CSV table of N, CA and C and ligand atoms in Angstrom, one decimal:
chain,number,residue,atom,x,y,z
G,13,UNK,N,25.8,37.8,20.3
G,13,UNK,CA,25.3,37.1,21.4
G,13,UNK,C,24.3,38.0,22.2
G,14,UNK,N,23.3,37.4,22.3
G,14,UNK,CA,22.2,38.5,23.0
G,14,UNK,C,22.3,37.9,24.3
G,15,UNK,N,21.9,38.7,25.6
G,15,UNK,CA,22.3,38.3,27.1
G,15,UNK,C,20.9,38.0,28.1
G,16,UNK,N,20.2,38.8,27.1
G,16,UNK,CA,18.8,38.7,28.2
G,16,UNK,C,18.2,37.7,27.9
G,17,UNK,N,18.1,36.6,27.7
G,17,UNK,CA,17.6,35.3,28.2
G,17,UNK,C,18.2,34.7,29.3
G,18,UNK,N,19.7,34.7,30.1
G,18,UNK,CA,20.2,34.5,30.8
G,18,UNK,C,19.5,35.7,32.0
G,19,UNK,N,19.3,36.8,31.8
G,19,UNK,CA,18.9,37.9,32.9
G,19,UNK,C,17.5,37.6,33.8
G,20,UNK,N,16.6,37.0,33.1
G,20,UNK,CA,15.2,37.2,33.6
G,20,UNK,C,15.2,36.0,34.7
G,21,UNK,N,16.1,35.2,34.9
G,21,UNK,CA,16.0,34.1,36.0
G,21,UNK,C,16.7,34.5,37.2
G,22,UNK,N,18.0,35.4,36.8
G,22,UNK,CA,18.4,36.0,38.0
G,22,UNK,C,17.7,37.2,38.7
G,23,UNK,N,17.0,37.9,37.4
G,23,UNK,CA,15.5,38.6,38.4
G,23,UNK,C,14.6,37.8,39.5
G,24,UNK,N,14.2,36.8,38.6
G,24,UNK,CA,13.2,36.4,39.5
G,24,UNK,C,13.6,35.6,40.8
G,25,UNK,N,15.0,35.3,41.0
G,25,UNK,CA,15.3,34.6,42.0
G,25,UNK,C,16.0,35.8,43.1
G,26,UNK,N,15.9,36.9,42.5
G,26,UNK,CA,16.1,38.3,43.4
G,26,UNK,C,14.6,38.4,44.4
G,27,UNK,N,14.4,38.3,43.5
G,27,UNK,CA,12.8,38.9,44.1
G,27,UNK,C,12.4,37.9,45.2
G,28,UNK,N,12.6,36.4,44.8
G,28,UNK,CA,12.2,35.5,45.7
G,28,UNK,C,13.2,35.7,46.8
G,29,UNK,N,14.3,36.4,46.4
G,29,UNK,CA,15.1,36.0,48.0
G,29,UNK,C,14.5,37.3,48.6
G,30,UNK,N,13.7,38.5,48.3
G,30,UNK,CA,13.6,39.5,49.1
G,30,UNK,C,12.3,39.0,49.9
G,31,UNK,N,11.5,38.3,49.6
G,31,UNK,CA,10.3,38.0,50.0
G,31,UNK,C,10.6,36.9,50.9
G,32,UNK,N,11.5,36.1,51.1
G,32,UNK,CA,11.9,35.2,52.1
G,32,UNK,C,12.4,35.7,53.1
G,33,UNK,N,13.5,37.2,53.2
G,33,UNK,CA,14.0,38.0,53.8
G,33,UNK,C,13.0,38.5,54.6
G,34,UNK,N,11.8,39.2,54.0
G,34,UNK,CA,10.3,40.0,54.5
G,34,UNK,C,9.8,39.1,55.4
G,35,UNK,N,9.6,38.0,55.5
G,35,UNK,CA,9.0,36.8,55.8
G,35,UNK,C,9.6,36.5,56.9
G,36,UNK,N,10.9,36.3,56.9
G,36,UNK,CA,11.8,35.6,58.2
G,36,UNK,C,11.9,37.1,59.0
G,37,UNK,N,11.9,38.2,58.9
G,37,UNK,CA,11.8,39.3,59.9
G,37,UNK,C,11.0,39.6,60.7
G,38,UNK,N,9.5,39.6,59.4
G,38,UNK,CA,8.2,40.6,60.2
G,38,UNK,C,7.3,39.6,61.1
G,39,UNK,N,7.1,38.2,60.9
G,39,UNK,CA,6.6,37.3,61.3
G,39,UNK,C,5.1,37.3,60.6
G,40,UNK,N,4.3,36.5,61.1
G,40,UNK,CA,2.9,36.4,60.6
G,40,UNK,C,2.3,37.7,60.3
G,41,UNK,N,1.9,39.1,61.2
G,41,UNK,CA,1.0,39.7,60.7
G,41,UNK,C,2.0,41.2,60.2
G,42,UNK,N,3.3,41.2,60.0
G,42,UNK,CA,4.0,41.8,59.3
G,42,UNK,C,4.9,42.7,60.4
G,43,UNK,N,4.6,42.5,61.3
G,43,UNK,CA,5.7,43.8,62.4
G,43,UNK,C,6.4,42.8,63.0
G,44,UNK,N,7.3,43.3,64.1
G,44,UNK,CA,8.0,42.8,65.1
G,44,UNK,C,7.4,42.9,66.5
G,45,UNK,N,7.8,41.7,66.9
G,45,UNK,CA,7.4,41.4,68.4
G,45,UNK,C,7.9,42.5,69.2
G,46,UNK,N,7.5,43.0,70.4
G,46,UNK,CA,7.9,43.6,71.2
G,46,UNK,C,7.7,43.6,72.8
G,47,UNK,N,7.9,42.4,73.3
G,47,UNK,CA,7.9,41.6,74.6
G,47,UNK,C,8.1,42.6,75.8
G,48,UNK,N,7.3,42.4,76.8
G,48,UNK,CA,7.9,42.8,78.2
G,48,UNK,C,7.5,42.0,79.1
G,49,UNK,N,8.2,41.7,80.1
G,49,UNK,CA,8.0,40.2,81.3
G,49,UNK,C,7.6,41.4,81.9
G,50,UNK,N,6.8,40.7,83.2
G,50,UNK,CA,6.6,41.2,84.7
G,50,UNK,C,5.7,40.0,85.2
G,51,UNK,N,5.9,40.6,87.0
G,51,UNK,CA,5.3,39.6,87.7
G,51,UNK,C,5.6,38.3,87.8
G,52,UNK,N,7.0,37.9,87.6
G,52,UNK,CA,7.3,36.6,87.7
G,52,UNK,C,7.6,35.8,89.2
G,53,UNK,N,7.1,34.7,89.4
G,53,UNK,CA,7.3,34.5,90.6
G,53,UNK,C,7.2,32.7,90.1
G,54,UNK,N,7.9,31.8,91.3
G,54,UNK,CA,7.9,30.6,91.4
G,54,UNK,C,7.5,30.3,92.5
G,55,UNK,N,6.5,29.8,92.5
G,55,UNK,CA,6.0,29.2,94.2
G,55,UNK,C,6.9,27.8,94.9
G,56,UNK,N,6.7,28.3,96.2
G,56,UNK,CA,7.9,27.7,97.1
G,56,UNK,C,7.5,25.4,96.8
G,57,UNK,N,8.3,25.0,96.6
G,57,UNK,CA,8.3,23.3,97.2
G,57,UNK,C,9.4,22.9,97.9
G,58,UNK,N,8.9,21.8,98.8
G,58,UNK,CA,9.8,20.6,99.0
G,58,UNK,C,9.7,19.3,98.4
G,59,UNK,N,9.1,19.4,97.0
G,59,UNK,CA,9.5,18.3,95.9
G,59,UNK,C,10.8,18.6,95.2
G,60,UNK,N,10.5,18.1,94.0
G,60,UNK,CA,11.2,18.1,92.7
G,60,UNK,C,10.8,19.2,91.8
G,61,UNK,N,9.8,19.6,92.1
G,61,UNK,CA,9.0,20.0,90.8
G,61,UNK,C,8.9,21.3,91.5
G,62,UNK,N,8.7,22.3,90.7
G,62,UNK,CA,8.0,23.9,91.1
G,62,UNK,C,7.2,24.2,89.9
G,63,UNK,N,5.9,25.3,90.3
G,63,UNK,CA,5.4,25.8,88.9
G,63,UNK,C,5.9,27.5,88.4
G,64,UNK,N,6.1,28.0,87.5
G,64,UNK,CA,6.5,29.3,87.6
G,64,UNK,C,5.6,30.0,86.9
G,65,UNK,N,5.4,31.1,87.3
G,65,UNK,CA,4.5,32.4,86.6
G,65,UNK,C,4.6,33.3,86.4
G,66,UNK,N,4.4,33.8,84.9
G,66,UNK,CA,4.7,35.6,84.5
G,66,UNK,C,3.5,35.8,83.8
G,67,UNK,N,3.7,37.6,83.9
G,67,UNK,CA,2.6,37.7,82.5
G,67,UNK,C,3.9,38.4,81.7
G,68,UNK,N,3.3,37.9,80.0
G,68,UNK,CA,4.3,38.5,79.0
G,68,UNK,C,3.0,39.2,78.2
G,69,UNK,N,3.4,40.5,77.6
G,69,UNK,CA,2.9,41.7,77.3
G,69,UNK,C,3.6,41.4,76.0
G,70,UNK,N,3.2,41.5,74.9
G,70,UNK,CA,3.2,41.9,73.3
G,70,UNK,C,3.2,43.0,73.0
G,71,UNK,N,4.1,44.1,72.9
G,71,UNK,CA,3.5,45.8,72.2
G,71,UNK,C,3.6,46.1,71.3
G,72,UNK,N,4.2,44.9,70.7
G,72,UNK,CA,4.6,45.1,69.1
G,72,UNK,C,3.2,44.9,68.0
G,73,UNK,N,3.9,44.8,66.7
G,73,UNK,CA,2.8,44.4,65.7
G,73,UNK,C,2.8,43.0,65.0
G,74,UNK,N,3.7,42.1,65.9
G,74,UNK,CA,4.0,41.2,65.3
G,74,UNK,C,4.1,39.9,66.3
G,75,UNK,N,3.7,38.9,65.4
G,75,UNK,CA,3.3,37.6,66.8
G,75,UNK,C,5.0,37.4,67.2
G,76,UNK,N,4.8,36.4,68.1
G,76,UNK,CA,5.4,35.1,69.0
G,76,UNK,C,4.9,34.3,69.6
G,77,UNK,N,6.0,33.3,70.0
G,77,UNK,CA,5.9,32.4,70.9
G,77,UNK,C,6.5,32.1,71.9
G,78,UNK,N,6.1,31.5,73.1
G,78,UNK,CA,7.4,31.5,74.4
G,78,UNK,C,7.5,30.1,73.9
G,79,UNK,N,8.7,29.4,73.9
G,79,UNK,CA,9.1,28.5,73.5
G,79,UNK,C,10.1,27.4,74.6
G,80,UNK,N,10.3,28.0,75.7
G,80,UNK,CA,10.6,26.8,76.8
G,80,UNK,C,11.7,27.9,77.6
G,81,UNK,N,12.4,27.3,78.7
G,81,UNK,CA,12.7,28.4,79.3
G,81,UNK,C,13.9,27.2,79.8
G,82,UNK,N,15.2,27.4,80.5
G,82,UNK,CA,16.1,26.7,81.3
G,82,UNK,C,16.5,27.6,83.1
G,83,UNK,N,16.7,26.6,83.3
G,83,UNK,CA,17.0,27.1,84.8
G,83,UNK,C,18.3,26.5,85.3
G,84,UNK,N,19.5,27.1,85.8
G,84,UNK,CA,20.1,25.7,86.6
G,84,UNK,C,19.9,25.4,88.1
G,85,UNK,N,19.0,25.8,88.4
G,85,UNK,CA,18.4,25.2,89.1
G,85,UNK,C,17.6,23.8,89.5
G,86,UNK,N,17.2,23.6,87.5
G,86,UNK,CA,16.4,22.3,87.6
G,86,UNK,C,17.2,21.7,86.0
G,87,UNK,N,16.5,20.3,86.3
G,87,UNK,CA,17.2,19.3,85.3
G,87,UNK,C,16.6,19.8,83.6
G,88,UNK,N,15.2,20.2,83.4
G,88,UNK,CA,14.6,20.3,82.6
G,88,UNK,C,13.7,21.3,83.0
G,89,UNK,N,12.9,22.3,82.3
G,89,UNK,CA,11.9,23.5,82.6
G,89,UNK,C,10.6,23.2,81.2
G,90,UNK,N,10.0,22.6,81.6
G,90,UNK,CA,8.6,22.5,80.7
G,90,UNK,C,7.6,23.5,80.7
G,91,UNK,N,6.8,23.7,79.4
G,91,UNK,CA,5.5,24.5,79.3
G,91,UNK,C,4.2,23.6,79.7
G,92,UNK,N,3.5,23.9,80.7
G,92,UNK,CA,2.2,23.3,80.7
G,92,UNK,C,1.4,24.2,80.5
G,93,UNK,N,-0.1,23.7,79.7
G,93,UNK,CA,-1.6,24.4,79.3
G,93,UNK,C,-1.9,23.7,80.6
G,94,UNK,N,-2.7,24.1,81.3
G,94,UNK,CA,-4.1,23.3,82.0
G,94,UNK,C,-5.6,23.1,81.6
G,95,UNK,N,-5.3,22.0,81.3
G,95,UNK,CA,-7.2,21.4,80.6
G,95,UNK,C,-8.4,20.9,81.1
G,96,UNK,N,-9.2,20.9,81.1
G,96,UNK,CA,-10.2,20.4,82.0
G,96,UNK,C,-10.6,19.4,81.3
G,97,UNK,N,-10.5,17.7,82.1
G,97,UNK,CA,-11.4,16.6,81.1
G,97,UNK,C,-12.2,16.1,82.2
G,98,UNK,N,-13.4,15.9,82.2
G,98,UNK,CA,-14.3,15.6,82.6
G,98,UNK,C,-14.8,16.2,84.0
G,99,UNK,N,-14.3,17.1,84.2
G,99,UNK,CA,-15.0,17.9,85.0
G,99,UNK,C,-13.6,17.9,86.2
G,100,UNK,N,-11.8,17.5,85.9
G,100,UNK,CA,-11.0,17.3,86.6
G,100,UNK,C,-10.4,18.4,85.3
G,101,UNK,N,-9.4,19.0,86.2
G,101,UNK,CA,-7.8,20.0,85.3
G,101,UNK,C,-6.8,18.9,85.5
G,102,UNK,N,-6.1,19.3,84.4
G,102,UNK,CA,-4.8,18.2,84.3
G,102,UNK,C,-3.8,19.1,83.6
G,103,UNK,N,-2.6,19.2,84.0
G,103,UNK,CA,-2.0,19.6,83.2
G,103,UNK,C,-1.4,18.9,81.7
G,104,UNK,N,-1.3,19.3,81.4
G,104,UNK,CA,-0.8,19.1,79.8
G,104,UNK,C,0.6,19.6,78.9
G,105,UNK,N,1.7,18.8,78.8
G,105,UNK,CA,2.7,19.2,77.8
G,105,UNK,C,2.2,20.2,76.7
G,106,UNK,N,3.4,21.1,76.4
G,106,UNK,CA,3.0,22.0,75.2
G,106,UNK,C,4.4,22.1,74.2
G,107,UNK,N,4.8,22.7,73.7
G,107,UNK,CA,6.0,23.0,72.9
G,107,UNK,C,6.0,24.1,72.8
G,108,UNK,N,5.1,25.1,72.7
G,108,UNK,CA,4.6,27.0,72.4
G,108,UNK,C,3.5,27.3,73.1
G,109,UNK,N,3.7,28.8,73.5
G,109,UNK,CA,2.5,29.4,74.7
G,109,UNK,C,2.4,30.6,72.9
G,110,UNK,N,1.3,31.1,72.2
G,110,UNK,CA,1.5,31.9,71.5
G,110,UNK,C,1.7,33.1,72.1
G,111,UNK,N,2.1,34.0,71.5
G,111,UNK,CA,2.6,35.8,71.8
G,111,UNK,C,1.9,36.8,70.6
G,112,UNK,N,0.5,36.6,70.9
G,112,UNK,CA,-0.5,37.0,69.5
G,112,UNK,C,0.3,38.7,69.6
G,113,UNK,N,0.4,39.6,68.4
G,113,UNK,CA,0.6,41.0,68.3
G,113,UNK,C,-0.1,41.8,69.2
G,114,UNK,N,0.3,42.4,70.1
G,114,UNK,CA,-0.3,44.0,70.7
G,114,UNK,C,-1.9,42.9,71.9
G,115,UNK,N,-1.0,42.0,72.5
G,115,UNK,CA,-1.8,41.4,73.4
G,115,UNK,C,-0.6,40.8,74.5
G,116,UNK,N,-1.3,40.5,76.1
G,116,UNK,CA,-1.3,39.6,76.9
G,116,UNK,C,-1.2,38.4,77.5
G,117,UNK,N,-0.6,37.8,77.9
G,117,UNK,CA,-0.7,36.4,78.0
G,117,UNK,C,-0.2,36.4,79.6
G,118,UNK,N,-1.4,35.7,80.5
G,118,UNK,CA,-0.7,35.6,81.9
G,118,UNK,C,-0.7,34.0,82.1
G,119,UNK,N,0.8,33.5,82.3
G,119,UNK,CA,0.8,32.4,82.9
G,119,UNK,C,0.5,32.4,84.6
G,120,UNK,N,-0.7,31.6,84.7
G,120,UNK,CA,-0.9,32.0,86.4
G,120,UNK,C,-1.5,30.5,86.7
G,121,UNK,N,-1.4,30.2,88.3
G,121,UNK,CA,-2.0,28.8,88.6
G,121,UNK,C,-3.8,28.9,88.1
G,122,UNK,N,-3.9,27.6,87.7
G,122,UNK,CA,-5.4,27.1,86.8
G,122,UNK,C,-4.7,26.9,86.1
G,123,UNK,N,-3.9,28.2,85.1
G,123,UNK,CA,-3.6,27.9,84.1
G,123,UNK,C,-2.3,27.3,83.3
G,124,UNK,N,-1.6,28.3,82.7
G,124,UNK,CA,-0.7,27.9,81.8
G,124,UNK,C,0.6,28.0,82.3
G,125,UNK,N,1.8,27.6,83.0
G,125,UNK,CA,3.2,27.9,83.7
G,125,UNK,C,4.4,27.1,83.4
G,126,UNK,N,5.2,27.5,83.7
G,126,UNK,CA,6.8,26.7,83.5
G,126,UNK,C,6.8,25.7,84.6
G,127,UNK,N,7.3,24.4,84.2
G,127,UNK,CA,7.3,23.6,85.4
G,127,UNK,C,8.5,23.5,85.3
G,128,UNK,N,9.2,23.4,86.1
G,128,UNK,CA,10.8,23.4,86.7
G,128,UNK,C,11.2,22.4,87.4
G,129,UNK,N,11.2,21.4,86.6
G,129,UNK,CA,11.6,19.9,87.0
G,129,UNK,C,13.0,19.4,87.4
G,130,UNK,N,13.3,18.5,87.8
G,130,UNK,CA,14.5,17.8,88.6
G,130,UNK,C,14.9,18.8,89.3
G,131,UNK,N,14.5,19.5,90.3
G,131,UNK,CA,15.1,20.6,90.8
G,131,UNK,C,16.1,20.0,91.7
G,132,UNK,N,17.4,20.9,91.9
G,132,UNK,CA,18.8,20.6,92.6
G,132,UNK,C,18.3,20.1,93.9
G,133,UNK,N,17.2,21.1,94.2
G,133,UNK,CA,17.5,21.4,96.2
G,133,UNK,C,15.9,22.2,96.3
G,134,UNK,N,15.3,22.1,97.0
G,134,UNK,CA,13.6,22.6,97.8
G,134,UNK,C,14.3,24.2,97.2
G,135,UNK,N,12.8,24.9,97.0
G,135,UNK,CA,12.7,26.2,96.8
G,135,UNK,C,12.2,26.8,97.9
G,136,UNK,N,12.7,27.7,98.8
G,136,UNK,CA,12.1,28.3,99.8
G,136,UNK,C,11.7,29.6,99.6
G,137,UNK,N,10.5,30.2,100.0
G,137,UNK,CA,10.2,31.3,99.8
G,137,UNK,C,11.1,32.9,100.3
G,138,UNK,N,11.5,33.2,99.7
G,138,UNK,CA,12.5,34.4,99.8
G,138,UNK,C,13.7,34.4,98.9
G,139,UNK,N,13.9,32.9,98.8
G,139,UNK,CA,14.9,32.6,97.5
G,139,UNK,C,15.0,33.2,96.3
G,140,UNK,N,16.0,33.4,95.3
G,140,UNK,CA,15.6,34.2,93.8
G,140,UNK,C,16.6,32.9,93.0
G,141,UNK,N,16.1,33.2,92.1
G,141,UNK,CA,15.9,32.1,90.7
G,141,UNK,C,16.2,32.9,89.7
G,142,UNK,N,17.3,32.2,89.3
G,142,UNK,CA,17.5,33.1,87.6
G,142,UNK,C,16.7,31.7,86.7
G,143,UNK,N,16.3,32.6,86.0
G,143,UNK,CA,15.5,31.7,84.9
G,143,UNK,C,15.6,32.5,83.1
G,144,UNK,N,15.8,31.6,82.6
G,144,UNK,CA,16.7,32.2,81.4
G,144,UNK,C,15.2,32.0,80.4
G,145,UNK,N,14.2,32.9,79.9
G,145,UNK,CA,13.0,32.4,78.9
G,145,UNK,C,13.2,32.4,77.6
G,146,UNK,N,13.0,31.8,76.9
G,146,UNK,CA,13.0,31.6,75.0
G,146,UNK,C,12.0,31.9,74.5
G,147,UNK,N,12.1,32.2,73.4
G,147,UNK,CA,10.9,32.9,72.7
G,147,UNK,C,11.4,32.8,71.1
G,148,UNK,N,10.3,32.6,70.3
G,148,UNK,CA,10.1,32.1,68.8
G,148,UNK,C,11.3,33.0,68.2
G,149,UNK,N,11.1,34.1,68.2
G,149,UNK,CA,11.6,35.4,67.5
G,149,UNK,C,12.6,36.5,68.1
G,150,UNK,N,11.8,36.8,69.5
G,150,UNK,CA,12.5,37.8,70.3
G,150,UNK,C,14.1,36.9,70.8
G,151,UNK,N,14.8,37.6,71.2
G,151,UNK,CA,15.9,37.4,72.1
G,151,UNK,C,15.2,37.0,73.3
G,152,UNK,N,16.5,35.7,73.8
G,152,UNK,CA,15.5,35.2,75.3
G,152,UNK,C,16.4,36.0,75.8
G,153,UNK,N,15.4,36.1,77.1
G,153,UNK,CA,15.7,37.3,78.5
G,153,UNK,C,16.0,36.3,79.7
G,154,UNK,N,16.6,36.9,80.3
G,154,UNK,CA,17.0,36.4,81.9
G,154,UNK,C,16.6,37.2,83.1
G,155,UNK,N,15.3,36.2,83.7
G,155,UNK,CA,15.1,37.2,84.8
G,155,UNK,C,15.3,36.1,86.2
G,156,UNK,N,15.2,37.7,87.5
G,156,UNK,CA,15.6,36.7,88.6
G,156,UNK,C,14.1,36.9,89.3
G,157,UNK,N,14.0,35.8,89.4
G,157,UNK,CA,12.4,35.3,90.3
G,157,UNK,C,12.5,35.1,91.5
G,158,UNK,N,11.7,35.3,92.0
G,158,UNK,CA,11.4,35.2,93.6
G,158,UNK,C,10.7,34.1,93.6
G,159,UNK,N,11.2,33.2,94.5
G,159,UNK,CA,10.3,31.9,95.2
G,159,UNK,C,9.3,33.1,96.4
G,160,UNK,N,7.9,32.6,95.9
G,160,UNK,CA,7.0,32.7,97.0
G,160,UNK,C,6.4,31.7,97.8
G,161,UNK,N,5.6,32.2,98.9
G,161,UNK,CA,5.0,31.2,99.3
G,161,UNK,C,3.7,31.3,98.5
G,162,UNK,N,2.7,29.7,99.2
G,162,UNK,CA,1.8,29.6,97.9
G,162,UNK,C,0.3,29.9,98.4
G,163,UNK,N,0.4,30.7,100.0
G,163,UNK,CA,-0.5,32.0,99.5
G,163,UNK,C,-0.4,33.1,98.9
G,164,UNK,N,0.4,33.6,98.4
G,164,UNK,CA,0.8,34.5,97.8
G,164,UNK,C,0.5,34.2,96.3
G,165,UNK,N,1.1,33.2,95.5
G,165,UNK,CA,0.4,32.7,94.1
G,165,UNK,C,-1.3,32.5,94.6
G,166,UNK,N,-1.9,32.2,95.3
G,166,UNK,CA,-3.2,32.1,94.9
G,166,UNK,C,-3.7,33.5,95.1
G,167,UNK,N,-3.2,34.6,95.1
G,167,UNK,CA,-3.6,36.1,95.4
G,167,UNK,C,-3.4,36.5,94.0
G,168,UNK,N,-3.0,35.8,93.1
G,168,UNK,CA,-2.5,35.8,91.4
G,168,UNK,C,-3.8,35.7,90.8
G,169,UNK,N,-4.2,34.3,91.2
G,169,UNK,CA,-5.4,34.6,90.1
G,169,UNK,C,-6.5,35.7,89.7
G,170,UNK,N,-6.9,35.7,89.2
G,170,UNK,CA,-7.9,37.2,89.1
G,170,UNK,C,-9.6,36.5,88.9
G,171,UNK,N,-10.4,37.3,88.8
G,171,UNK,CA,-11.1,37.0,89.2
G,171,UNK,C,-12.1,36.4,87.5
M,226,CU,CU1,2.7,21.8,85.4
């Protein structure tokens, strides 16, 4: 009985499982993400709705994504882009904010923020907010936010 025609298929299905392994670790450009929050703040309402802001910092060599965030504070916490159509900004549903390798991403008013919907009870400025964030790859984080007032978010934007 000769054995090696039975051997060369369990090679090759070795190999394919190491490259699936390589794959599901390093992400797109072959390293690991390496996330840091700062600057998070939620500006103060007496609606339903609040918008939230961080910047997330990448130092890794490997992408991400912020992928939605919960609060129990609010019923649901969505990602919005802000777009401009015809000469008006609108916000806009997302599913993923990217987390390109060894880059920046500032969620700030104009642009891109958590919206924190069905909220329990008005957000007053001085208040703190645990907000739980997700992310593609990394472990989600829990940070506690400060409700500001909404001079204070317009002192965010940059120039
Ligand atoms: Cu929004």
């Amino acid at each position: 009985v000769n054995p090696s025609p039975r051997r060369a298929p369990v090679a090759i299905l070795a190999v394919g499982l190491l490259s699936l392994l390589a794959g599901a670790c390093g992400g797109g450009s072959g390293g690991v993400a390496d996330l840091e929050l700062s600057n998070a703040a939620i500006g103060e309402t007496s609606s339903s709705i609040a918008a939230m802001y961080l910047t997330v910092a990448n130092r890794g060599a490997g992408d991400d994504a912020l992928v939605g965030a919960t609060c129990e504070c609010a019923g649901e916490v969505t990602l919005h882009v802000t777009e401009e159509d015809g000469g008006l900004s609108k916000m806009v549903g997302t599913d993923r904010l990217e987390l390109g390798a060894d880059s920046t991403v500032e969620l700030q008013p104009a642009g891109s923020h958590l919206m924190l919907e069905r909220l329990e009870a008005p957000l007053v400025a001085g208040d703190t907010v645990t907000v739980v964030v997700a992310f593609e790859r990394s472990p989600q984080m829990t940070l506690e936010v400060p409700v500001v007032g909404l001079a204070s978010l317009a002192e965010r934007v940059g120039p």
